[in-house]
PDB file of C-alpha atoms in Angstrom:
ATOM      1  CA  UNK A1339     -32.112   2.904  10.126  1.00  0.00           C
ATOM      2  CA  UNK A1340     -28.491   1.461  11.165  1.00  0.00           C
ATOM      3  CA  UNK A1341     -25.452   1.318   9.392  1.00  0.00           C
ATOM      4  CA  UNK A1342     -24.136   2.620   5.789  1.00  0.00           C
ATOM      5  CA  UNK A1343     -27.589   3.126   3.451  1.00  0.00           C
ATOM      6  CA  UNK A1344     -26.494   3.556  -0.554  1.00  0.00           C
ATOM      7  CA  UNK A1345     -29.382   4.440  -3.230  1.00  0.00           C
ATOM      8  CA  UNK A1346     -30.072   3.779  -5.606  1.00  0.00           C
ATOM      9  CA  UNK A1347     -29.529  -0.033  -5.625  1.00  0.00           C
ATOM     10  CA  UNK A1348     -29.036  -0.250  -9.462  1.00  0.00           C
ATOM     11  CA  UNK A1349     -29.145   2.195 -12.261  1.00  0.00           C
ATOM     12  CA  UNK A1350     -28.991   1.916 -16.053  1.00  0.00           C
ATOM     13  CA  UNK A1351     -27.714   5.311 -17.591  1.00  0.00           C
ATOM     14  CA  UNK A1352     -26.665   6.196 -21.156  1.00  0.00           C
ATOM     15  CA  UNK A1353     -23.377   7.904 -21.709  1.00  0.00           C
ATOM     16  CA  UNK A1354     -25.243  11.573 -21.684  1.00  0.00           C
ATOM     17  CA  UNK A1355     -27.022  11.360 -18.888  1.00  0.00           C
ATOM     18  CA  UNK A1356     -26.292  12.597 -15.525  1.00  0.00           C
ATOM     19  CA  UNK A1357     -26.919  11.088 -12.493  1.00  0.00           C
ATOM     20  CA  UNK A1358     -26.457  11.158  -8.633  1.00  0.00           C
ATOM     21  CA  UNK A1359     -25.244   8.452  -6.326  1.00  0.00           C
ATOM     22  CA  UNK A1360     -25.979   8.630  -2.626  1.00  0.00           C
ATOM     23  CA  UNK A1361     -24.983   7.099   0.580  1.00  0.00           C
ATOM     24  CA  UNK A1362     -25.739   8.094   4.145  1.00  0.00           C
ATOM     25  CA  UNK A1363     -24.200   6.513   7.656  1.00  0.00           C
ATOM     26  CA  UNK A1364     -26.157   6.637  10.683  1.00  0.00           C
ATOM     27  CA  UNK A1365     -22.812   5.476  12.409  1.00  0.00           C
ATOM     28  CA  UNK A1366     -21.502   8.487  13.885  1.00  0.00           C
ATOM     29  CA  UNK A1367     -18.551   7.695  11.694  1.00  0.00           C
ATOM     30  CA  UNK A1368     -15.971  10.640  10.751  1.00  0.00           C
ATOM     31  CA  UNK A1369     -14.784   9.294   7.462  1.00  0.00           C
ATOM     32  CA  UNK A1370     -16.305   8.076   4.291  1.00  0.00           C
ATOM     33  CA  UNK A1371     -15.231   6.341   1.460  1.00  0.00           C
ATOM     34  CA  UNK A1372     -16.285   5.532  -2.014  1.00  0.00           C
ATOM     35  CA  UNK A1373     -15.121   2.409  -4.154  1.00  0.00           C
ATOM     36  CA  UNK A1374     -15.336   0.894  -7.442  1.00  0.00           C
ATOM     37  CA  UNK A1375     -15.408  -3.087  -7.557  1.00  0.00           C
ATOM     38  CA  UNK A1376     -15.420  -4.615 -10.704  1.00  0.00           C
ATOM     39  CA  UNK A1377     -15.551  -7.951 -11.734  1.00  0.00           C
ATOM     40  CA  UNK A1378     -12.374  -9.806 -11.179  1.00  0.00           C
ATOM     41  CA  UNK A1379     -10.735  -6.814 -10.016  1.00  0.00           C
ATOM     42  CA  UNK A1380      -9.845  -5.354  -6.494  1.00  0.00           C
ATOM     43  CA  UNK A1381     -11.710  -3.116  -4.516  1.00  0.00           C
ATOM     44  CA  UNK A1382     -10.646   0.194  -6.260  1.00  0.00           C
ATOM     45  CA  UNK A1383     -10.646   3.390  -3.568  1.00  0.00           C
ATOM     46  CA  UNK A1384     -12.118   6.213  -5.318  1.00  0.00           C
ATOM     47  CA  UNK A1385     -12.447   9.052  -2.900  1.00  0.00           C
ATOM     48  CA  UNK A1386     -11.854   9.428   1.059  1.00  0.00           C
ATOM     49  CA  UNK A1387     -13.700  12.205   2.872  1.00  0.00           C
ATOM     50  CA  UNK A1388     -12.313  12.554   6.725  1.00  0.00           C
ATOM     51  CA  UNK A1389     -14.877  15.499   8.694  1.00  0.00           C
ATOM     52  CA  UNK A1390     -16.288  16.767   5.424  1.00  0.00           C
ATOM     53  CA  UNK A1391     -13.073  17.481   3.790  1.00  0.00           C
ATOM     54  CA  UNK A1392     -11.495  15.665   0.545  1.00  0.00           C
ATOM     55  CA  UNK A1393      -8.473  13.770   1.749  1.00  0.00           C
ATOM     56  CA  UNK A1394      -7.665  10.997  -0.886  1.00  0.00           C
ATOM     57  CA  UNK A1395      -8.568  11.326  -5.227  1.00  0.00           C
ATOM     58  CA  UNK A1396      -6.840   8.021  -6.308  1.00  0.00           C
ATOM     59  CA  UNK A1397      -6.513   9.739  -9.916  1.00  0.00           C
ATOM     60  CA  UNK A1398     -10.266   9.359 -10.873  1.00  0.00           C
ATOM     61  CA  UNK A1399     -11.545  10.663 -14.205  1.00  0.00           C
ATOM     62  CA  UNK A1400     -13.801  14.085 -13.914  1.00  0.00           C
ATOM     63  CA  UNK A1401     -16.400  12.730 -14.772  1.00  0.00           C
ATOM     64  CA  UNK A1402     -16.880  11.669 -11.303  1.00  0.00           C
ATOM     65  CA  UNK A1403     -17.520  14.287  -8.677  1.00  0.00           C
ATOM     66  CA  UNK A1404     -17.735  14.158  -4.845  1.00  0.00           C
ATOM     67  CA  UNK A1405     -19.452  15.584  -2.983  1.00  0.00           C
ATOM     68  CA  UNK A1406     -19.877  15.297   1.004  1.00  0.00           C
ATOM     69  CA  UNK A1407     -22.092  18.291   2.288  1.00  0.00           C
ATOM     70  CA  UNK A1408     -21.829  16.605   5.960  1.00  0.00           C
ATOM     71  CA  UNK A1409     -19.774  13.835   8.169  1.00  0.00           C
ATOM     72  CA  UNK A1410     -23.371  11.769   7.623  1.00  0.00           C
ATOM     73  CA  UNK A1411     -23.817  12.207   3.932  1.00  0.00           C
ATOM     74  CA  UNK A1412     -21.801  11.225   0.593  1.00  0.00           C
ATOM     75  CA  UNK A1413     -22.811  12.149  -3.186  1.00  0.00           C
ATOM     76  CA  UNK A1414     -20.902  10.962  -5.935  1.00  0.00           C
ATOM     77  CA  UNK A1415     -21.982  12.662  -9.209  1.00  0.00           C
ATOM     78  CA  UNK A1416     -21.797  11.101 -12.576  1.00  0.00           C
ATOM     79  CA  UNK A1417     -21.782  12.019 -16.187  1.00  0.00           C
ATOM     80  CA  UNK A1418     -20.842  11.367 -19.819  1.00  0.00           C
ATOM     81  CA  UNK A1419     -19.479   8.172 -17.929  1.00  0.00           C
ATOM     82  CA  UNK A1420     -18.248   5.149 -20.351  1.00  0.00           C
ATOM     83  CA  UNK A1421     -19.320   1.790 -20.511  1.00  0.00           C
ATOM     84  CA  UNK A1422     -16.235   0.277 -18.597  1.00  0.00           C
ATOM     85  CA  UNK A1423     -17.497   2.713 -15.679  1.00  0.00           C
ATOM     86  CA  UNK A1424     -20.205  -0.329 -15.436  1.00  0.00           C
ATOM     87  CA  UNK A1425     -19.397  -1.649 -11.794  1.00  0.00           C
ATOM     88  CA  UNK A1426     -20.555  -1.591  -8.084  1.00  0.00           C
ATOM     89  CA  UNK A1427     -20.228   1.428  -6.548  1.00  0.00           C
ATOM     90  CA  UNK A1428     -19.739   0.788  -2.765  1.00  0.00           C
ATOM     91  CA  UNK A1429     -19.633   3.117  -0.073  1.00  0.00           C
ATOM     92  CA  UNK A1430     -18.148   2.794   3.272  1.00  0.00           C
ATOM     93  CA  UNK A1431     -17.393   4.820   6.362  1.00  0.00           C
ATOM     94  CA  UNK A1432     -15.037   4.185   9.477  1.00  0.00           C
ATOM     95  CA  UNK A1433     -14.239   5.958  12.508  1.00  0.00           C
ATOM     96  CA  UNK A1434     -11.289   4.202  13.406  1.00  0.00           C
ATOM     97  CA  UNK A1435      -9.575   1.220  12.077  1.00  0.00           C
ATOM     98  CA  UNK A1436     -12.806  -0.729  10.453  1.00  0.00           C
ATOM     99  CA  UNK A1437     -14.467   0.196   7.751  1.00  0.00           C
ATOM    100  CA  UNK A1438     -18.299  -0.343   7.114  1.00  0.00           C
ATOM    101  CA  UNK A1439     -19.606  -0.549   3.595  1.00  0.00           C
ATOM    102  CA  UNK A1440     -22.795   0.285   2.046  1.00  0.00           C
ATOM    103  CA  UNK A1441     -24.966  -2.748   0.130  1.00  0.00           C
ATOM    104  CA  UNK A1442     -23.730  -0.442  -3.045  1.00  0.00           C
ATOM    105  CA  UNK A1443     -25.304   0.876  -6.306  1.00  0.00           C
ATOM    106  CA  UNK A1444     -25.461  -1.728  -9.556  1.00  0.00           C
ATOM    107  CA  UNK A1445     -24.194   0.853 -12.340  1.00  0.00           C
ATOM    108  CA  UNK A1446     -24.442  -0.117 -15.766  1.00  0.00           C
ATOM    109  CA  UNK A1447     -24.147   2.621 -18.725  1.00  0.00           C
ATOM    110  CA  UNK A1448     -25.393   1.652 -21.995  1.00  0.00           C
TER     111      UNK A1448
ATOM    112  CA  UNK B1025       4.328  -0.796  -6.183  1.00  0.00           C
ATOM    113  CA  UNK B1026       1.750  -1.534  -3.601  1.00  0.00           C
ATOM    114  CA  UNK B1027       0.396  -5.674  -4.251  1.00  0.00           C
ATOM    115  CA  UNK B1028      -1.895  -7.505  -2.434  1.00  0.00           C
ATOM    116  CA  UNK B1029      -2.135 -11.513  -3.827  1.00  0.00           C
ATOM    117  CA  UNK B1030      -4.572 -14.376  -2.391  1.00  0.00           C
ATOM    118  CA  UNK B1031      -5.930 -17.276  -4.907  1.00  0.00           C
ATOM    119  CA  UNK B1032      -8.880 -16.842  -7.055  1.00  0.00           C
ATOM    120  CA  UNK B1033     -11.159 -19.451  -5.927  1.00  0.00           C
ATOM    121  CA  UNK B1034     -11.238 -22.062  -3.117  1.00  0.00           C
ATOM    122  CA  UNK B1035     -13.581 -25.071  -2.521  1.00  0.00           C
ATOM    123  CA  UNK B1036     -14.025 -26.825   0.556  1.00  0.00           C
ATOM    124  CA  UNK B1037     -16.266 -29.573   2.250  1.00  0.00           C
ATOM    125  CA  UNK B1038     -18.722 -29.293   4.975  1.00  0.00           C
ATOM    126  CA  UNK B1039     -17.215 -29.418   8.361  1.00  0.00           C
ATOM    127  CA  UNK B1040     -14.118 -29.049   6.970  1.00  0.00           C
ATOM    128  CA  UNK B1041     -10.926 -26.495   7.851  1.00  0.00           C
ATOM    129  CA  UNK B1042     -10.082 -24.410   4.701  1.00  0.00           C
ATOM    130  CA  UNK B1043      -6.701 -21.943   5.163  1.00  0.00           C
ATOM    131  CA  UNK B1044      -7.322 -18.860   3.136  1.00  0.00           C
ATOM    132  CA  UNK B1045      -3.521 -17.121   2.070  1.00  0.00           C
ATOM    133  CA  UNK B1046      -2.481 -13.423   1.742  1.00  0.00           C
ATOM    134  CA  UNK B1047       0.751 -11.868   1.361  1.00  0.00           C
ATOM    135  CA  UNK B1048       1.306  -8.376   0.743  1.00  0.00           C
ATOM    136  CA  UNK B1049       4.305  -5.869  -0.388  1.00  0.00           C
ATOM    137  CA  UNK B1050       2.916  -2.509   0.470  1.00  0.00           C
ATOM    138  CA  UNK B1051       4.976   0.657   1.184  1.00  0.00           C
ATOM    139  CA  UNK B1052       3.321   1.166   4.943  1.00  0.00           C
ATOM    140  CA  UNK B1053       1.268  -0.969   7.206  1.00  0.00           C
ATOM    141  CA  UNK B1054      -0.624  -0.277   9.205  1.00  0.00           C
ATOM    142  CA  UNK B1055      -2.723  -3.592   9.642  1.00  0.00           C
ATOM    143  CA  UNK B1056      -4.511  -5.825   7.826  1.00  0.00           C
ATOM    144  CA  UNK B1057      -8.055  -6.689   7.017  1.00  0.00           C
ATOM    145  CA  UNK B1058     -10.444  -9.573   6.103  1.00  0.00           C
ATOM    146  CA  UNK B1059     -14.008  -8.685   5.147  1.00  0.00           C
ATOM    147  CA  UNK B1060     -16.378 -11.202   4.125  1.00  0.00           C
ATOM    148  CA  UNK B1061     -18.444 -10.738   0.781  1.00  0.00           C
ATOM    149  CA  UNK B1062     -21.574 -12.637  -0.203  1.00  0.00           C
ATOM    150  CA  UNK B1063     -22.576 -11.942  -3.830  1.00  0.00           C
ATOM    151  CA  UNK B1064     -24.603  -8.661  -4.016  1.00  0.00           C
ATOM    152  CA  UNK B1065     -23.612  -8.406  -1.356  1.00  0.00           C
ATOM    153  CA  UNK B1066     -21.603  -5.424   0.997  1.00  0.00           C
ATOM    154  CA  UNK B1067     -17.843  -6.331   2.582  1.00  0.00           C
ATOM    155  CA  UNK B1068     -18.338  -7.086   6.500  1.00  0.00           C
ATOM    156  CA  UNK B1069     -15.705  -7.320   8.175  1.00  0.00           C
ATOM    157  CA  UNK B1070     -14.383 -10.459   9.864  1.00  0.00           C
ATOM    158  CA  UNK B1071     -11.050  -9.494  11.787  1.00  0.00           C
ATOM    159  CA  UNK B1072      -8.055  -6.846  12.187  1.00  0.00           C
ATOM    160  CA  UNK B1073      -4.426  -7.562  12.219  1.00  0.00           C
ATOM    161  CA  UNK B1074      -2.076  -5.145  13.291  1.00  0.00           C
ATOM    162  CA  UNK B1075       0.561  -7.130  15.599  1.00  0.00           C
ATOM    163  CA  UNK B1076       1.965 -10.301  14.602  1.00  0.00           C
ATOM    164  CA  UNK B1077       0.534 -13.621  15.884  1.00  0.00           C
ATOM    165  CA  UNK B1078      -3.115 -15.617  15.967  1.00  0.00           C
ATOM    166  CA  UNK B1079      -6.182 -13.948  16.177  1.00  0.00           C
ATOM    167  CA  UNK B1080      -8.995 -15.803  16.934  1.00  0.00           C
ATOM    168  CA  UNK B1081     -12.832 -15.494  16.728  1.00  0.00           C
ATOM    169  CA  UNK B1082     -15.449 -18.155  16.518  1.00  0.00           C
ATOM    170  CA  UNK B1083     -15.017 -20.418  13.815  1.00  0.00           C
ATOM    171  CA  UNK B1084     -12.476 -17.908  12.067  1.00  0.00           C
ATOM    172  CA  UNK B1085      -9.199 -17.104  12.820  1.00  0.00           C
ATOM    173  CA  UNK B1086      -6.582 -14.930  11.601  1.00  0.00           C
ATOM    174  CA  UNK B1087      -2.787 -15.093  11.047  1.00  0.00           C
ATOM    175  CA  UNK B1088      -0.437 -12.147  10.236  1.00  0.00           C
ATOM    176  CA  UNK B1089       3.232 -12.460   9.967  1.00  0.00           C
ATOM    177  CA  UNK B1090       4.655  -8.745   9.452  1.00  0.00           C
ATOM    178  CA  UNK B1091       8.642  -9.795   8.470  1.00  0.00           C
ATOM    179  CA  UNK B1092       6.939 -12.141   6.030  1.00  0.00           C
ATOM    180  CA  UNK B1093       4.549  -9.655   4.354  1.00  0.00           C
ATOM    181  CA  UNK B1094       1.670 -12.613   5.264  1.00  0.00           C
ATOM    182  CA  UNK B1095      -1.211 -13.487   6.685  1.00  0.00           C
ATOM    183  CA  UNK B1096      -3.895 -16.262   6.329  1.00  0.00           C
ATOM    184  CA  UNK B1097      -7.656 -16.425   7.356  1.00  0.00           C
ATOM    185  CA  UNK B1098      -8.399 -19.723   9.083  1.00  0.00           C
ATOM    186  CA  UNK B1099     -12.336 -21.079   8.799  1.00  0.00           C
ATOM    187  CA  UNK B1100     -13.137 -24.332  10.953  1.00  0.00           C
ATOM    188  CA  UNK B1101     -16.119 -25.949  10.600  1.00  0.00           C
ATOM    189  CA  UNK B1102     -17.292 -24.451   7.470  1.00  0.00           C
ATOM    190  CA  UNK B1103     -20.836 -24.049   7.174  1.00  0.00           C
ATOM    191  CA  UNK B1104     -22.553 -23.871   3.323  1.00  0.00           C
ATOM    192  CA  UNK B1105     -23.418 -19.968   4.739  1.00  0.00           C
ATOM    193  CA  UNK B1106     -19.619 -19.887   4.359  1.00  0.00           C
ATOM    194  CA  UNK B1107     -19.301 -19.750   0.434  1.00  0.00           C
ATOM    195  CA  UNK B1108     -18.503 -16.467   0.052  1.00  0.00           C
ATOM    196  CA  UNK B1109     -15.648 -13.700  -1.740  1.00  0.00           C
ATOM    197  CA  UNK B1110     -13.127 -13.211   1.072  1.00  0.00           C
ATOM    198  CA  UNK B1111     -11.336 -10.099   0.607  1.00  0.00           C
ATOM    199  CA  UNK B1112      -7.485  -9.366   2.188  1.00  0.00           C
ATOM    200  CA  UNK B1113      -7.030  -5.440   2.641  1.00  0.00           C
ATOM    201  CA  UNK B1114      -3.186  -3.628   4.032  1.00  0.00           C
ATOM    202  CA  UNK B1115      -4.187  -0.435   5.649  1.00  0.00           C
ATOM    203  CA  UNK B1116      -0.885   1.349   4.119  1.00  0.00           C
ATOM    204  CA  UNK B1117       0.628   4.481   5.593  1.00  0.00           C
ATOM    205  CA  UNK B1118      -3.172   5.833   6.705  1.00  0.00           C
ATOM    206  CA  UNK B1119      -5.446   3.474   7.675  1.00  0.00           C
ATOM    207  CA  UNK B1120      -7.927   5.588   5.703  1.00  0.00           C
ATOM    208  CA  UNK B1121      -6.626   4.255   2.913  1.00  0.00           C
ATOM    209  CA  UNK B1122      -7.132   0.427   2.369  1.00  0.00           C
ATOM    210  CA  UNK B1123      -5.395  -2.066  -0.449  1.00  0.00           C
ATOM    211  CA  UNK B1124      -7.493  -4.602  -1.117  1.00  0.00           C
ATOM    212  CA  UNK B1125      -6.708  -7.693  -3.035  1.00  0.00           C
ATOM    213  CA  UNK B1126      -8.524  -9.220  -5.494  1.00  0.00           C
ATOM    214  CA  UNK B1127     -10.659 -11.826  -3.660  1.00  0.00           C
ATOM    215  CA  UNK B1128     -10.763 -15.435  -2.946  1.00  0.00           C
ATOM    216  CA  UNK B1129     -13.816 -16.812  -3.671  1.00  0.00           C
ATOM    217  CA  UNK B1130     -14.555 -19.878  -1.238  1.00  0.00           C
ATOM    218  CA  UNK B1131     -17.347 -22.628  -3.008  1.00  0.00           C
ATOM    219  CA  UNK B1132     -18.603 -25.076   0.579  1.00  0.00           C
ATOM    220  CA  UNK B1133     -19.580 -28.815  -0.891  1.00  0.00           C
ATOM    221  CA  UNK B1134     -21.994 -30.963   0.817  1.00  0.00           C
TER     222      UNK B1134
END
């Protein structure tokens, strides 16, 4: 496989549940990113992971977790999330200046 | 505060030249990105910015004008392929961290 891989591709949840999204990058990249888009809103930065460690929280709610257990592999955790957490979840990874993103995950909570 | 502003939507003809604008007031910069974005689809990206002048690539070109806080992404010979979101993103202070705006979204006629 090549490039930035994200799974699941969509997932319903209800507000209790918890849930897991993944990405991996086959890119050799050192950073990686996760973003919210929704619709008719900018790309939202979430989190920014740079060799494994935590470098950016852009003031996201708890009930998202990060986690990034290697330069290859994100995780971003979810639970009791809200409807207006409904969005694409895209992740990306760089090495230097460009940034390649994921296909993302179709979230909708119910 | 950090803003990034392009228009909404965009339609063009076939063949045609369609001029895509972004300025930007950010509090660092450190370049500035256009990505491409099909629906359901992931960003790709289409050029980098860091220096002030033309950039050119193919059929697409792109602008950046630092004292002006601008830059514009230039498509020639627009192809139906071409409809597509085109996204404008400042790298501020870190190029880890990008500001994107919210989108144009580009409609090719027949």
């Amino acid at each position: 496989e090549t490039g930035v891989t994200q799974t699941p591709r969509h997932l319903v949840m209800g507000m209790t549940n918890k849930k897991s999204l993944k990405c991996e990058q086959h890119l050799g990249h050192n950073a990686m990113y996760w973003y919210k888009q929704s619709a008719k809103k900018p790309l939202e930065l979430m989190f920014v992971y740079n060799f494994k460690e935590q470098t950016e929280n852009n003031s996201v709610p708890s009930r998202f977790s990060p986690e990034c257990p290697n330069s290859s592999h994100l995780f971003l955790h979810l639970h009791t999330l809200q409807p207006e957490d409904s969005a694409l979840y895209l992740c990306a990874s760089s090495q230097e200046n460009e940034q390649y993103f994921g296909p993302g995950t179709r979230l909708t909570v119910t | 505060g950090q803003n990034i502003d392009q228009p909404t939507e965009m339609t063009a003809t076939e063949g045609a030249i369609v001029q895509i604008n972004c300025t930007y007031q950010t509090s660092g910069f450190n370049g500035l990105f256009w990505y491409q974005q099909h629906a359901g689809e992931a960003p790709t990206f289409l050029s980098y910015n860091v220096l002030d002048g033309l950039e050119e690539k193919g059929r697409f070109s792109s602008f950046l004008s630092r004292s002006k806080g601008y830059s514009y992404l230039l498509l020639k010979e627009l192809q139906m392929k071409d409809s597509a979101s085109y996204l404008c993103a400042v790298a501020g202070g870190n190029t880890d961290k990008l500001i994107f705006g919210t989108g144009t979204r580009l409609q090719v006629f027949p």
